[in-house]
Short mmCIF file of C-alpha atoms in Angstrom, two decimals:
data_model
loop_
_atom_site.label_atom_id
_atom_site.label_comp_id
_atom_site.label_asym_id
_atom_site.label_seq_id
_atom_site.Cartn_x
_atom_site.Cartn_y
_atom_site.Cartn_z
CA UNK A 77 -0.23 -0.11 -0.08
CA UNK A 78 2.29 2.39 1.72
CA UNK A 79 6.30 2.77 0.27
CA UNK A 80 8.50 1.33 2.48
CA UNK A 81 10.22 4.65 2.17
CA UNK A 82 9.32 7.35 5.35
CA UNK A 83 7.62 10.93 4.39
CA UNK A 84 10.49 13.42 3.63
CA UNK A 85 8.38 15.12 6.54
CA UNK A 86 7.86 12.25 9.68
CA UNK A 87 4.81 14.21 11.04
CA UNK A 88 2.90 13.19 8.56
CA UNK A 89 4.02 9.71 9.30
CA UNK A 90 2.69 10.25 13.25
CA UNK A 91 -0.09 11.35 11.82
CA UNK A 92 -1.31 8.11 9.68
CA UNK A 93 0.19 5.95 12.38
CA UNK A 94 -2.10 7.47 14.51
CA UNK A 95 -5.11 7.18 12.30
CA UNK A 96 -3.97 3.38 11.75
CA UNK A 97 -4.30 3.16 15.49
CA UNK A 98 -7.74 4.31 15.46
CA UNK A 99 -9.14 1.89 13.13
CA UNK A 100 -7.48 -1.26 15.02
CA UNK A 101 -8.76 -0.30 18.17
CA UNK A 102 -11.90 0.48 16.80
CA UNK A 103 -11.81 -2.77 14.97
CA UNK A 104 -10.90 -4.16 18.96
CA UNK A 105 -13.70 -3.26 20.26
CA UNK A 106 -16.05 -4.04 17.89
CA UNK A 107 -15.31 -7.80 17.48
CA UNK A 108 -15.50 -7.94 22.07
CA UNK A 109 -18.57 -6.78 21.32
CA UNK A 110 -20.28 -9.26 19.18
CA UNK A 111 -18.06 -11.62 21.39
CA UNK A 112 -20.49 -10.19 24.13
CA UNK A 113 -23.58 -10.06 22.86
CA UNK A 114 -23.50 -13.09 21.87
CA UNK A 115 -22.48 -14.71 25.29
CA UNK A 116 -25.00 -12.62 26.60
CA UNK A 117 -27.29 -14.02 24.57
CA UNK A 118 -26.50 -17.70 25.29
CA UNK A 119 -26.37 -16.77 28.75
CA UNK A 120 -29.80 -14.81 29.14
CA UNK A 121 -26.92 -12.59 30.97
CA UNK A 122 -28.89 -8.97 30.83
CA UNK A 123 -25.34 -7.29 32.59
CA UNK A 124 -23.14 -7.67 30.23
CA UNK A 125 -25.37 -7.37 27.57
CA UNK A 126 -26.65 -3.94 29.34
CA UNK A 127 -22.39 -3.24 29.19
CA UNK A 128 -22.31 -4.28 25.56
CA UNK A 129 -24.78 -1.27 24.92
CA UNK A 130 -22.71 1.37 26.81
CA UNK A 131 -19.25 0.29 25.24
CA UNK A 132 -21.35 1.18 21.24
CA UNK A 133 -20.30 5.11 23.25
CA UNK A 134 -16.31 4.21 22.96
CA UNK A 135 -17.02 2.83 19.48
CA UNK A 136 -19.01 5.75 18.14
CA UNK A 137 -16.57 8.32 20.07
CA UNK A 138 -13.45 6.72 17.74
CA UNK A 139 -15.39 7.09 15.49
CA UNK A 140 -15.38 11.08 15.45
CA UNK A 141 -12.21 10.96 16.27
CA UNK A 142 -11.08 9.22 13.25
CA UNK A 143 -13.46 11.66 10.98
CA UNK A 144 -11.23 15.08 12.52
CA UNK A 145 -8.16 13.49 12.67
CA UNK A 146 -8.74 12.38 8.51
CA UNK A 147 -9.82 16.32 7.80
CA UNK A 148 -6.93 16.84 9.78
CA UNK A 149 -4.80 15.00 7.32
CA UNK A 150 -6.51 16.59 3.93
CA UNK A 151 -6.44 19.82 5.03
CA UNK A 152 -2.42 20.00 6.90
CA UNK A 153 -0.55 17.13 4.87
CA UNK A 154 -2.89 17.54 1.18
CA UNK A 155 -2.16 13.90 0.92
CA UNK A 156 -1.64 12.28 -3.08
CA UNK A 157 -1.62 9.23 -4.54
CA UNK A 158 -1.64 6.11 -2.55
CA UNK A 159 -2.18 8.06 1.07
CA UNK A 160 -4.59 9.90 -0.29
CA UNK A 161 -6.28 6.80 -0.90
CA UNK A 162 -5.44 5.25 2.34
CA UNK A 163 -6.91 7.89 4.36
CA UNK A 164 -9.80 7.34 2.42
CA UNK A 165 -10.15 4.73 3.64
CA UNK A 166 -9.67 4.59 6.63
CA UNK A 167 -12.31 7.23 6.45
CA UNK A 168 -15.30 5.01 5.41
CA UNK A 169 -13.74 1.67 7.34
CA UNK A 170 -14.07 3.59 10.34
CA UNK A 171 -18.13 3.98 9.37
CA UNK A 172 -18.51 0.63 9.15
CA UNK A 173 -16.42 -0.66 11.88
CA UNK A 174 -18.71 1.85 13.59
CA UNK A 175 -22.14 -0.12 11.58
CA UNK A 176 -20.60 -3.05 12.75
CA UNK A 177 -20.82 -1.76 16.54
CA UNK A 178 -24.78 -1.01 16.20
CA UNK A 179 -24.82 -4.40 15.08
CA UNK A 180 -23.33 -5.69 17.74
CA UNK A 181 -24.86 -3.35 20.12
CA UNK A 182 -28.55 -3.92 18.48
CA UNK A 183 -28.36 -7.83 19.53
CA UNK A 184 -27.16 -7.01 22.91
CA UNK A 185 -30.35 -5.68 22.99
CA UNK A 186 -32.65 -8.57 22.16
CA UNK A 187 -31.32 -10.04 25.28
CA UNK A 188 -33.85 -8.72 27.63
CA UNK A 189 -36.65 -9.59 25.51
CA UNK A 190 -35.92 -12.94 24.68
CA UNK A 191 -37.48 -15.39 28.04
CA UNK A 192 -34.28 -16.93 29.57
CA UNK A 193 -36.78 -19.99 30.21
CA UNK A 194 -37.79 -21.37 26.98
CA UNK A 195 -35.17 -21.05 25.31
CA UNK A 196 -34.91 -22.77 21.97
CA UNK A 197 -32.10 -25.10 20.69
CA UNK A 198 -31.47 -22.76 17.65
CA UNK A 199 -29.64 -20.21 19.88
CA UNK A 200 -26.98 -22.70 20.47
CA UNK A 201 -25.41 -22.66 16.64
CA UNK A 202 -25.77 -18.97 16.82
CA UNK A 203 -22.32 -18.13 18.50
CA UNK A 204 -20.52 -20.79 15.71
CA UNK A 205 -21.72 -17.97 13.15
CA UNK A 206 -20.73 -15.35 15.27
CA UNK A 207 -17.22 -16.41 15.42
CA UNK A 208 -17.42 -17.03 12.05
CA UNK A 209 -17.99 -12.86 11.35
CA UNK A 210 -16.34 -11.89 14.53
CA UNK A 211 -13.12 -13.58 13.05
CA UNK A 212 -14.17 -12.19 9.34
CA UNK A 213 -14.02 -8.51 10.97
CA UNK A 214 -10.75 -9.18 13.33
CA UNK A 215 -9.18 -10.78 10.23
CA UNK A 216 -9.75 -7.85 7.45
CA UNK A 217 -8.14 -5.30 10.04
CA UNK A 218 -5.65 -7.17 10.79
CA UNK A 219 -4.69 -7.27 6.91
CA UNK A 220 -5.57 -3.08 6.98
CA UNK A 221 -2.76 -2.92 9.46
CA UNK A 222 -0.48 -5.07 7.82
CA UNK A 223 -1.35 -3.95 4.27
CA UNK A 224 -2.17 -7.09 3.09
CA UNK A 225 -4.69 -6.12 -0.07
CA UNK A 226 -4.36 -10.09 -0.92
CA UNK A 227 -5.25 -11.81 2.93
CA UNK A 228 -8.33 -9.14 2.84
CA UNK A 229 -9.15 -10.59 -0.82
CA UNK A 230 -9.34 -14.32 0.95
CA UNK A 231 -11.58 -12.66 3.74
CA UNK A 232 -14.50 -11.95 1.07
CA UNK A 233 -14.39 -15.10 0.64
CA UNK A 234 -15.53 -16.40 4.07
CA UNK A 235 -18.84 -14.45 2.72
CA UNK A 236 -20.38 -17.29 1.56
CA UNK A 237 -20.08 -19.54 4.07
CA UNK A 238 -21.73 -16.90 6.21
CA UNK A 239 -24.71 -16.35 4.10
CA UNK A 240 -24.88 -20.28 3.93
CA UNK A 241 -25.34 -20.12 7.57
CA UNK A 242 -27.62 -17.92 7.91
CA UNK A 243 -29.65 -19.88 5.14
CA UNK A 244 -29.28 -22.91 7.39
CA UNK A 245 -30.61 -20.37 10.29
CA UNK A 246 -32.89 -18.92 8.49
CA UNK A 247 -34.72 -22.43 7.64
CA UNK A 248 -34.34 -23.74 11.10
CA UNK A 249 -36.27 -21.19 12.86
CA UNK A 250 -38.77 -20.61 9.79
CA UNK A 251 -39.26 -24.40 10.92
CA UNK A 252 -39.74 -24.04 15.00
CA UNK A 253 -42.19 -21.11 14.23
CA UNK A 254 -44.50 -23.90 11.68
CA UNK A 255 -44.06 -26.63 14.67
CA UNK A 256 -44.36 -24.46 17.59
CA UNK A 257 -45.92 -20.84 17.50
CA UNK A 258 -45.40 -20.12 20.33
CA UNK A 259 -41.70 -19.86 19.88
CA UNK A 260 -42.39 -16.94 17.47
CA UNK A 261 -41.60 -14.00 19.16
CA UNK A 262 -38.63 -15.78 20.18
CA UNK A 263 -37.29 -17.10 17.07
CA UNK A 264 -38.15 -13.27 15.29
CA UNK A 265 -35.39 -11.29 17.59
CA UNK A 266 -33.16 -14.98 16.83
CA UNK A 267 -33.95 -14.34 13.28
CA UNK A 268 -33.04 -10.31 13.43
CA UNK A 269 -30.05 -11.60 15.66
CA UNK A 270 -28.29 -14.35 12.51
CA UNK A 271 -29.21 -11.84 9.93
CA UNK A 272 -26.87 -9.24 11.93
CA UNK A 273 -24.17 -11.13 12.34
CA UNK A 274 -24.60 -11.56 8.42
CA UNK A 275 -24.45 -8.43 7.64
CA UNK A 276 -21.50 -8.03 9.90
CA UNK A 277 -19.93 -10.13 7.04
CA UNK A 278 -21.37 -8.55 4.55
CA UNK A 279 -19.04 -4.87 5.60
CA UNK A 280 -16.14 -6.91 6.78
CA UNK A 281 -16.43 -7.95 3.10
CA UNK A 282 -16.57 -4.03 2.29
CA UNK A 283 -13.48 -3.00 4.46
CA UNK A 284 -11.45 -6.02 2.25
CA UNK A 285 -12.97 -3.77 -0.94
CA UNK A 286 -11.69 -1.03 1.17
CA UNK A 287 -7.88 -1.77 1.76
CA UNK A 288 -8.00 -3.20 -1.65
CA UNK A 289 -8.74 0.56 -3.60
CA UNK A 290 -6.53 1.83 -1.01
CA UNK A 291 -3.56 -0.31 -2.13
CA UNK A 292 -4.38 -0.70 -6.13
CA UNK A 293 -6.61 2.27 -6.92
CA UNK A 294 -8.68 0.04 -8.37
CA UNK A 295 -12.15 -1.86 -7.27
CA UNK A 296 -11.61 -5.62 -6.93
CA UNK A 297 -13.08 -7.71 -10.09
CA UNK A 298 -16.74 -8.29 -8.85
CA UNK A 299 -16.85 -11.80 -7.54
CA UNK A 300 -19.06 -13.71 -9.95
CA UNK A 301 -22.07 -14.94 -7.55
CA UNK A 302 -24.43 -15.91 -10.74
CA UNK A 303 -23.98 -19.51 -9.64
CA UNK A 304 -26.08 -18.67 -6.24
CA UNK A 305 -28.40 -16.06 -6.69
CA UNK A 306 -31.49 -16.33 -4.96
CA UNK A 307 -32.05 -20.37 -5.51
CA UNK A 308 -34.02 -20.39 -2.79
CA UNK A 309 -36.86 -18.03 -0.83
CA UNK A 310 -34.30 -18.07 2.01
CA UNK A 311 -31.41 -16.53 0.48
CA UNK A 312 -29.55 -13.69 2.18
CA UNK A 313 -28.11 -12.86 -1.56
CA UNK A 314 -30.18 -10.35 -2.72
CA UNK B 33 -8.63 14.62 -22.59
CA UNK B 34 -8.53 15.50 -26.51
CA UNK B 35 -8.44 12.89 -29.61
CA UNK B 36 -7.08 15.99 -31.61
CA UNK B 37 -3.87 15.90 -33.17
CA UNK B 38 -1.14 17.35 -31.41
CA UNK B 39 0.01 20.69 -31.25
CA UNK B 40 3.42 20.20 -30.38
CA UNK B 41 4.99 16.54 -30.73
CA UNK B 42 8.57 16.23 -29.64
CA UNK B 43 10.48 12.90 -30.15
CA UNK B 44 13.78 11.04 -28.54
CA UNK B 45 14.93 14.82 -27.91
CA UNK B 46 18.04 15.43 -25.69
CA UNK B 47 19.57 18.37 -24.44
CA UNK B 48 22.95 19.35 -22.40
CA UNK B 49 24.56 22.33 -21.26
CA UNK B 50 28.47 21.19 -22.24
CA UNK B 51 29.16 18.35 -20.67
CA UNK B 52 26.25 18.17 -18.35
CA UNK B 53 23.57 15.85 -20.04
CA UNK B 54 20.27 17.84 -18.86
CA UNK B 55 17.55 15.81 -20.50
CA UNK B 56 17.58 12.04 -22.11
CA UNK B 57 15.42 10.86 -24.83
CA UNK B 58 12.13 12.79 -23.89
CA UNK B 59 8.67 11.92 -25.84
CA UNK B 60 5.92 14.38 -24.98
CA UNK B 61 2.98 15.15 -27.27
CA UNK B 62 1.43 18.53 -26.07
CA UNK B 63 -2.21 19.62 -26.76
CA UNK B 64 -4.52 22.70 -27.60
CA UNK B 65 -7.12 21.42 -25.62
CA UNK B 66 -5.26 20.67 -22.29
CA UNK B 67 -2.98 22.45 -19.83
CA UNK B 68 0.02 20.13 -19.59
CA UNK B 69 2.11 20.28 -16.40
CA UNK B 70 5.24 19.83 -16.22
CA UNK B 71 6.76 18.57 -12.08
CA UNK B 72 9.23 17.00 -10.88
CA UNK B 73 12.18 18.30 -7.70
CA UNK B 74 15.13 21.12 -8.28
CA UNK B 75 17.21 19.95 -11.77
CA UNK B 76 15.22 17.78 -13.41
CA UNK B 77 15.63 19.21 -16.61
CA UNK B 78 11.62 20.41 -16.25
CA UNK B 79 11.81 24.06 -16.92
CA UNK B 80 15.35 23.06 -19.48
CA UNK B 81 12.76 20.68 -21.61
CA UNK B 82 10.47 23.77 -21.73
CA UNK B 83 12.74 26.18 -22.73
CA UNK B 84 13.54 23.99 -25.44
CA UNK B 85 9.45 24.14 -27.10
CA UNK B 86 10.28 27.60 -28.01
CA UNK B 87 14.11 27.61 -29.04
CA UNK B 88 14.67 29.47 -25.86
CA UNK B 89 18.16 27.27 -25.07
CA UNK B 90 19.54 28.87 -28.16
CA UNK B 91 20.63 31.53 -26.27
CA UNK B 92 23.16 29.56 -24.73
CA UNK B 93 25.86 29.28 -26.08
CA UNK B 94 26.53 25.71 -24.92
CA UNK B 95 23.40 23.87 -25.44
CA UNK B 96 23.03 21.74 -27.44
CA UNK B 97 19.65 19.96 -28.18
CA UNK B 98 18.76 17.15 -30.39
CA UNK B 99 15.73 14.87 -31.03
CA UNK B 100 12.87 16.09 -33.51
CA UNK B 101 10.29 18.83 -31.71
CA UNK B 102 7.58 20.03 -34.11
CA UNK B 103 5.15 22.55 -33.54
CA UNK B 104 1.20 21.76 -35.98
CA UNK B 105 4.23 18.97 -37.82
CA UNK B 106 6.81 21.85 -38.69
CA UNK B 107 10.35 20.73 -37.35
CA UNK B 108 10.87 23.92 -34.95
CA UNK B 109 15.04 23.49 -35.34
CA UNK B 110 14.36 23.30 -39.16
CA UNK B 111 16.83 25.70 -41.06
CA UNK B 112 14.81 27.62 -43.00
CA UNK B 113 12.17 28.35 -39.13
CA UNK B 114 11.87 31.74 -38.27
CA UNK B 115 13.09 32.07 -34.73
CA UNK B 116 11.32 35.46 -33.86
CA UNK B 117 7.87 34.00 -35.34
CA UNK B 118 8.35 30.33 -33.95
CA UNK B 119 8.72 32.17 -30.57
CA UNK B 120 5.41 34.60 -31.58
CA UNK B 121 3.61 30.98 -32.00
CA UNK B 122 4.80 29.23 -28.51
CA UNK B 123 5.51 32.84 -26.50
CA UNK B 124 6.66 32.18 -23.13
CA UNK B 125 5.29 33.47 -19.61
CA UNK B 126 8.43 33.74 -16.80
CA UNK B 127 8.77 32.88 -13.60
CA UNK B 128 9.73 37.16 -12.36
CA UNK B 129 7.00 39.06 -13.95
CA UNK B 130 8.99 41.28 -16.53
CA UNK B 131 7.33 44.00 -18.20
CA UNK B 132 9.48 45.84 -20.18
CA UNK B 133 10.25 49.91 -18.65
CA UNK B 134 7.21 51.30 -20.46
CA UNK B 135 4.01 51.90 -19.73
CA UNK B 136 1.27 49.22 -19.69
CA UNK B 137 -0.52 49.72 -22.77
CA UNK B 138 3.79 49.87 -24.89
CA UNK B 139 4.07 46.17 -23.20
CA UNK B 140 1.09 44.76 -24.64
CA UNK B 141 1.40 46.69 -28.15
CA UNK B 142 5.19 45.99 -28.86
CA UNK B 143 4.50 42.14 -29.80
CA UNK B 144 1.78 42.82 -32.21
CA UNK B 145 3.78 46.29 -33.85
CA UNK B 146 6.82 44.92 -34.55
CA UNK B 147 5.23 41.30 -36.00
CA UNK B 148 2.74 43.82 -38.21
CA UNK B 149 -0.62 42.32 -36.65
CA UNK B 150 -2.43 45.95 -36.68
CA UNK B 151 -2.98 48.26 -39.48
CA UNK B 152 -3.77 50.82 -37.73
CA UNK B 153 -4.24 52.45 -34.18
CA UNK B 154 -7.80 51.38 -33.81
CA UNK B 155 -6.69 48.05 -34.15
CA UNK B 156 -3.78 48.15 -32.08
CA UNK B 157 -5.89 49.97 -29.23
CA UNK B 158 -8.23 46.33 -30.29
CA UNK B 159 -5.76 44.26 -29.94
CA UNK B 160 -4.30 45.91 -26.71
CA UNK B 161 -8.59 46.22 -25.45
CA UNK B 162 -8.37 42.26 -26.26
CA UNK B 163 -5.42 40.88 -24.88
CA UNK B 164 -5.82 43.18 -21.01
CA UNK B 165 -9.54 41.75 -21.30
CA UNK B 166 -8.07 38.66 -22.15
CA UNK B 167 -5.73 38.37 -19.45
CA UNK B 168 -8.53 39.72 -16.05
CA UNK B 169 -6.55 43.07 -16.57
CA UNK B 170 -8.37 45.17 -18.58
CA UNK B 171 -11.01 46.54 -15.84
CA UNK B 172 -7.55 46.98 -13.73
CA UNK B 173 -5.92 49.16 -15.87
CA UNK B 174 -8.35 50.80 -18.70
CA UNK B 175 -8.11 53.94 -17.33
CA UNK B 176 -3.77 54.33 -16.78
CA UNK B 177 -2.99 52.14 -19.66
CA UNK B 178 0.18 55.47 -19.91
CA UNK B 179 1.35 54.39 -16.34
CA UNK B 180 4.61 51.85 -15.95
CA UNK B 181 4.01 48.72 -16.35
CA UNK B 182 6.31 48.27 -13.31
CA UNK B 183 4.56 49.95 -11.13
CA UNK B 184 1.70 47.50 -10.96
CA UNK B 185 1.36 45.00 -8.60
CA UNK B 186 3.33 41.25 -8.89
CA UNK B 187 0.06 39.71 -10.00
CA UNK B 188 -0.78 42.19 -12.30
CA UNK B 189 2.16 42.39 -13.71
CA UNK B 190 2.65 38.79 -14.46
CA UNK B 191 -1.39 39.02 -15.79
CA UNK B 192 0.09 41.99 -18.27
CA UNK B 193 3.02 39.40 -19.63
CA UNK B 194 0.52 37.06 -20.03
CA UNK B 195 -1.49 40.14 -22.03
CA UNK B 196 1.83 40.85 -23.61
CA UNK B 197 2.11 36.95 -24.43
CA UNK B 198 -1.03 36.89 -26.13
CA UNK B 199 -1.18 39.74 -27.64
CA UNK B 200 1.11 38.09 -30.34
CA UNK B 201 -1.98 35.53 -31.12
CA UNK B 202 -0.12 32.65 -30.05
CA UNK B 203 -0.92 29.13 -30.11
CA UNK B 204 0.85 27.58 -27.55
CA UNK B 205 1.86 29.58 -24.44
CA UNK B 206 5.15 28.25 -21.39
CA UNK B 207 4.86 29.39 -18.52
CA UNK B 208 8.20 29.12 -15.94
CA UNK B 209 6.56 28.94 -12.62
CA UNK B 210 4.24 31.77 -13.27
CA UNK B 211 3.50 32.10 -9.42
CA UNK B 212 6.44 31.31 -7.72
CA UNK B 213 6.30 34.93 -7.14
CA UNK B 214 3.04 35.59 -6.20
CA UNK B 215 1.06 36.03 -3.15
CA UNK B 216 -2.44 33.09 -2.64
CA UNK B 217 -4.97 35.68 -3.71
CA UNK B 218 -2.35 36.75 -7.26
CA UNK B 219 -1.48 33.09 -8.40
CA UNK B 220 -5.65 31.99 -7.58
CA UNK B 221 -5.72 34.93 -9.93
CA UNK B 222 -3.58 33.48 -12.93
CA UNK B 223 -4.56 29.74 -11.81
CA UNK B 224 -8.49 30.99 -12.92
CA UNK B 225 -6.66 33.02 -16.02
CA UNK B 226 -4.65 29.62 -16.94
CA UNK B 227 -8.31 27.95 -16.67
CA UNK B 228 -10.03 30.91 -19.27
CA UNK B 229 -7.44 30.87 -21.53
CA UNK B 230 -7.38 26.74 -22.23
CA UNK B 231 -8.78 25.50 -25.34
CA UNK B 232 -7.67 28.67 -27.12
CA UNK B 233 -4.02 28.31 -26.72
CA UNK B 234 -1.81 25.13 -25.87
CA UNK B 235 -0.38 25.89 -22.07
CA UNK B 236 2.87 23.98 -20.87
CA UNK B 237 3.09 24.99 -17.02
CA UNK B 238 6.10 23.91 -14.85
CA UNK B 239 5.33 24.39 -11.00
CA UNK B 240 6.82 23.41 -8.09
CA UNK B 241 3.85 23.11 -6.66
CA UNK B 242 1.59 20.39 -7.36
CA UNK B 243 -1.43 21.37 -6.10
CA UNK B 244 -1.34 24.13 -8.57
CA UNK B 245 -0.51 21.19 -11.07
CA UNK B 246 -3.23 19.58 -10.41
CA UNK B 247 -5.71 21.96 -10.02
CA UNK B 248 -4.78 23.98 -12.99
CA UNK B 249 -3.94 20.69 -15.49
CA UNK B 250 -5.83 18.22 -17.31
CA UNK B 251 -1.72 16.02 -18.49
CA UNK B 252 0.38 15.71 -15.82
CA UNK B 253 4.47 14.96 -16.66
CA UNK B 254 6.67 14.49 -13.93
CA UNK B 255 10.66 14.40 -14.62
CA UNK B 256 13.28 13.07 -12.90
CA UNK B 257 16.77 13.60 -13.47
CA UNK B 258 16.48 13.82 -17.31
CA UNK B 259 14.31 11.96 -18.05
CA UNK B 260 10.50 11.75 -18.52
CA UNK B 261 9.27 9.20 -16.04
CA UNK B 262 5.15 9.11 -16.13
CA UNK B 263 2.61 11.24 -18.44
CA UNK B 264 -0.74 11.16 -18.35
CA UNK B 265 -4.15 12.42 -17.00
CA UNK B 266 -3.70 14.43 -14.09
CA UNK B 267 -6.06 12.92 -12.36
CA UNK B 268 -4.55 9.40 -12.37
CA UNK B 269 -1.00 11.18 -11.62
CA UNK B 270 -2.56 12.46 -8.25
CA UNK B 271 -4.57 9.65 -7.08
CA UNK B 272 -2.68 5.90 -8.45
CA UNK B 273 0.57 6.92 -10.78
CA UNK B 274 1.99 3.65 -11.73
CA UNK B 275 5.44 4.12 -11.23
CA UNK B 276 7.04 3.99 -7.76
CA UNK B 277 9.75 7.13 -8.62
CA UNK B 278 5.98 9.31 -9.73
CA UNK B 279 4.42 7.96 -6.43
CA UNK B 280 7.18 8.83 -3.90
CA UNK B 281 7.33 12.23 -5.20
CA UNK B 282 4.12 13.31 -5.07
CA UNK B 283 3.82 11.81 -1.45
CA UNK B 284 6.77 13.47 -0.37
CA UNK B 285 8.61 10.48 0.08
CA UNK B 286 11.10 11.53 -2.77
CA UNK B 287 15.18 11.56 -1.63
#
């Protein structure tokens, strides 16, 4: 992405370093938020859920810090070429990571609404899906830190597996609702949780695309998805 | 970016001053519809190359230019080329404004007079007014045309020099760091003027200010150590240069 050489004006390197540090920090918080939200959901732990919601404010605050840093760098350093692309990518990545944090918060918000005494079985498969999503977030931000567009592209490939996971959970939950209407409310919440996790994967993919753009100045060639688009009404791909 | 034939073409141009080989094998096309910026670190040869486009290097005894430079297909280094005529067709604006120690009017009227472009005083007046208007200076000086050109502010003097270049109806205007002696407001006015003149004349500008190159030009050429490293769309050069050396230079990693 950037050349190995330092800028003649060293303070510029410090500014970029600070920006990258903020993104890593945000990513760490978002990843923790997903993990804690799912843990709270699994255990019916309202306190932990409340903590996730409170911690989301930290992610929002860092996002604003990133915005200020980017505006300052553009105004004071007039970045060009790969520097400019990286700064723009950082701004967009911060927005995306903030959205990921919102999804985790949204999952946490559902915890108190799910009756803990009649917890249905699919709730036990959701954490595996969450790990998959949260690993994508962690790895894509590692790729950003390492300025490694190839690693970023590899993460996009994993989004299909996450989509398949969502489809399977969708089917299971619909079956539950049909068989036992009493679970409809809980299933609806879990369906949203699964959808949020699926969206988190999409956002990780967006981050990967920005890392590619920052490195090469071109968008990732559109992956060929014609073979699996809308094959079932449960498909998460639209 | 135009698809019309280039206004000027330079092919395999080498320039040396004595033993100093300042430009090596540079080939570049300049288009009437576009402003072309030459950028690069000091001593990269961009000004030397610019000066070879209207044979200003002829005035330096040790300078030798080889290769092929053409204006509308005509070899400008050909024996039969009239250099005075060439410099009317390919005008030049320098780093420091250099008005003649004469009135504002005379500064602009001088060229058309010696080239016999005006048949009457009325016609000359019209050329002076039109040139000063195109250079964005008319409204500021129309009531004091007999004042000395040197009495104007730096930015006004530079616009006077542009008016002087325009007055002989050139096809190409070469500008060698035309804003480096001006304040930001005067600089902005020159940049606006370059924008207005675009399309009427092929404009080539040498600048140390990369933001200026980005603002005023459609094509940018990056020179380094006498070689042309990269030449392309200004937006590509500044957002996604192909060459590592271009990238290092424009991102401030040079050296």
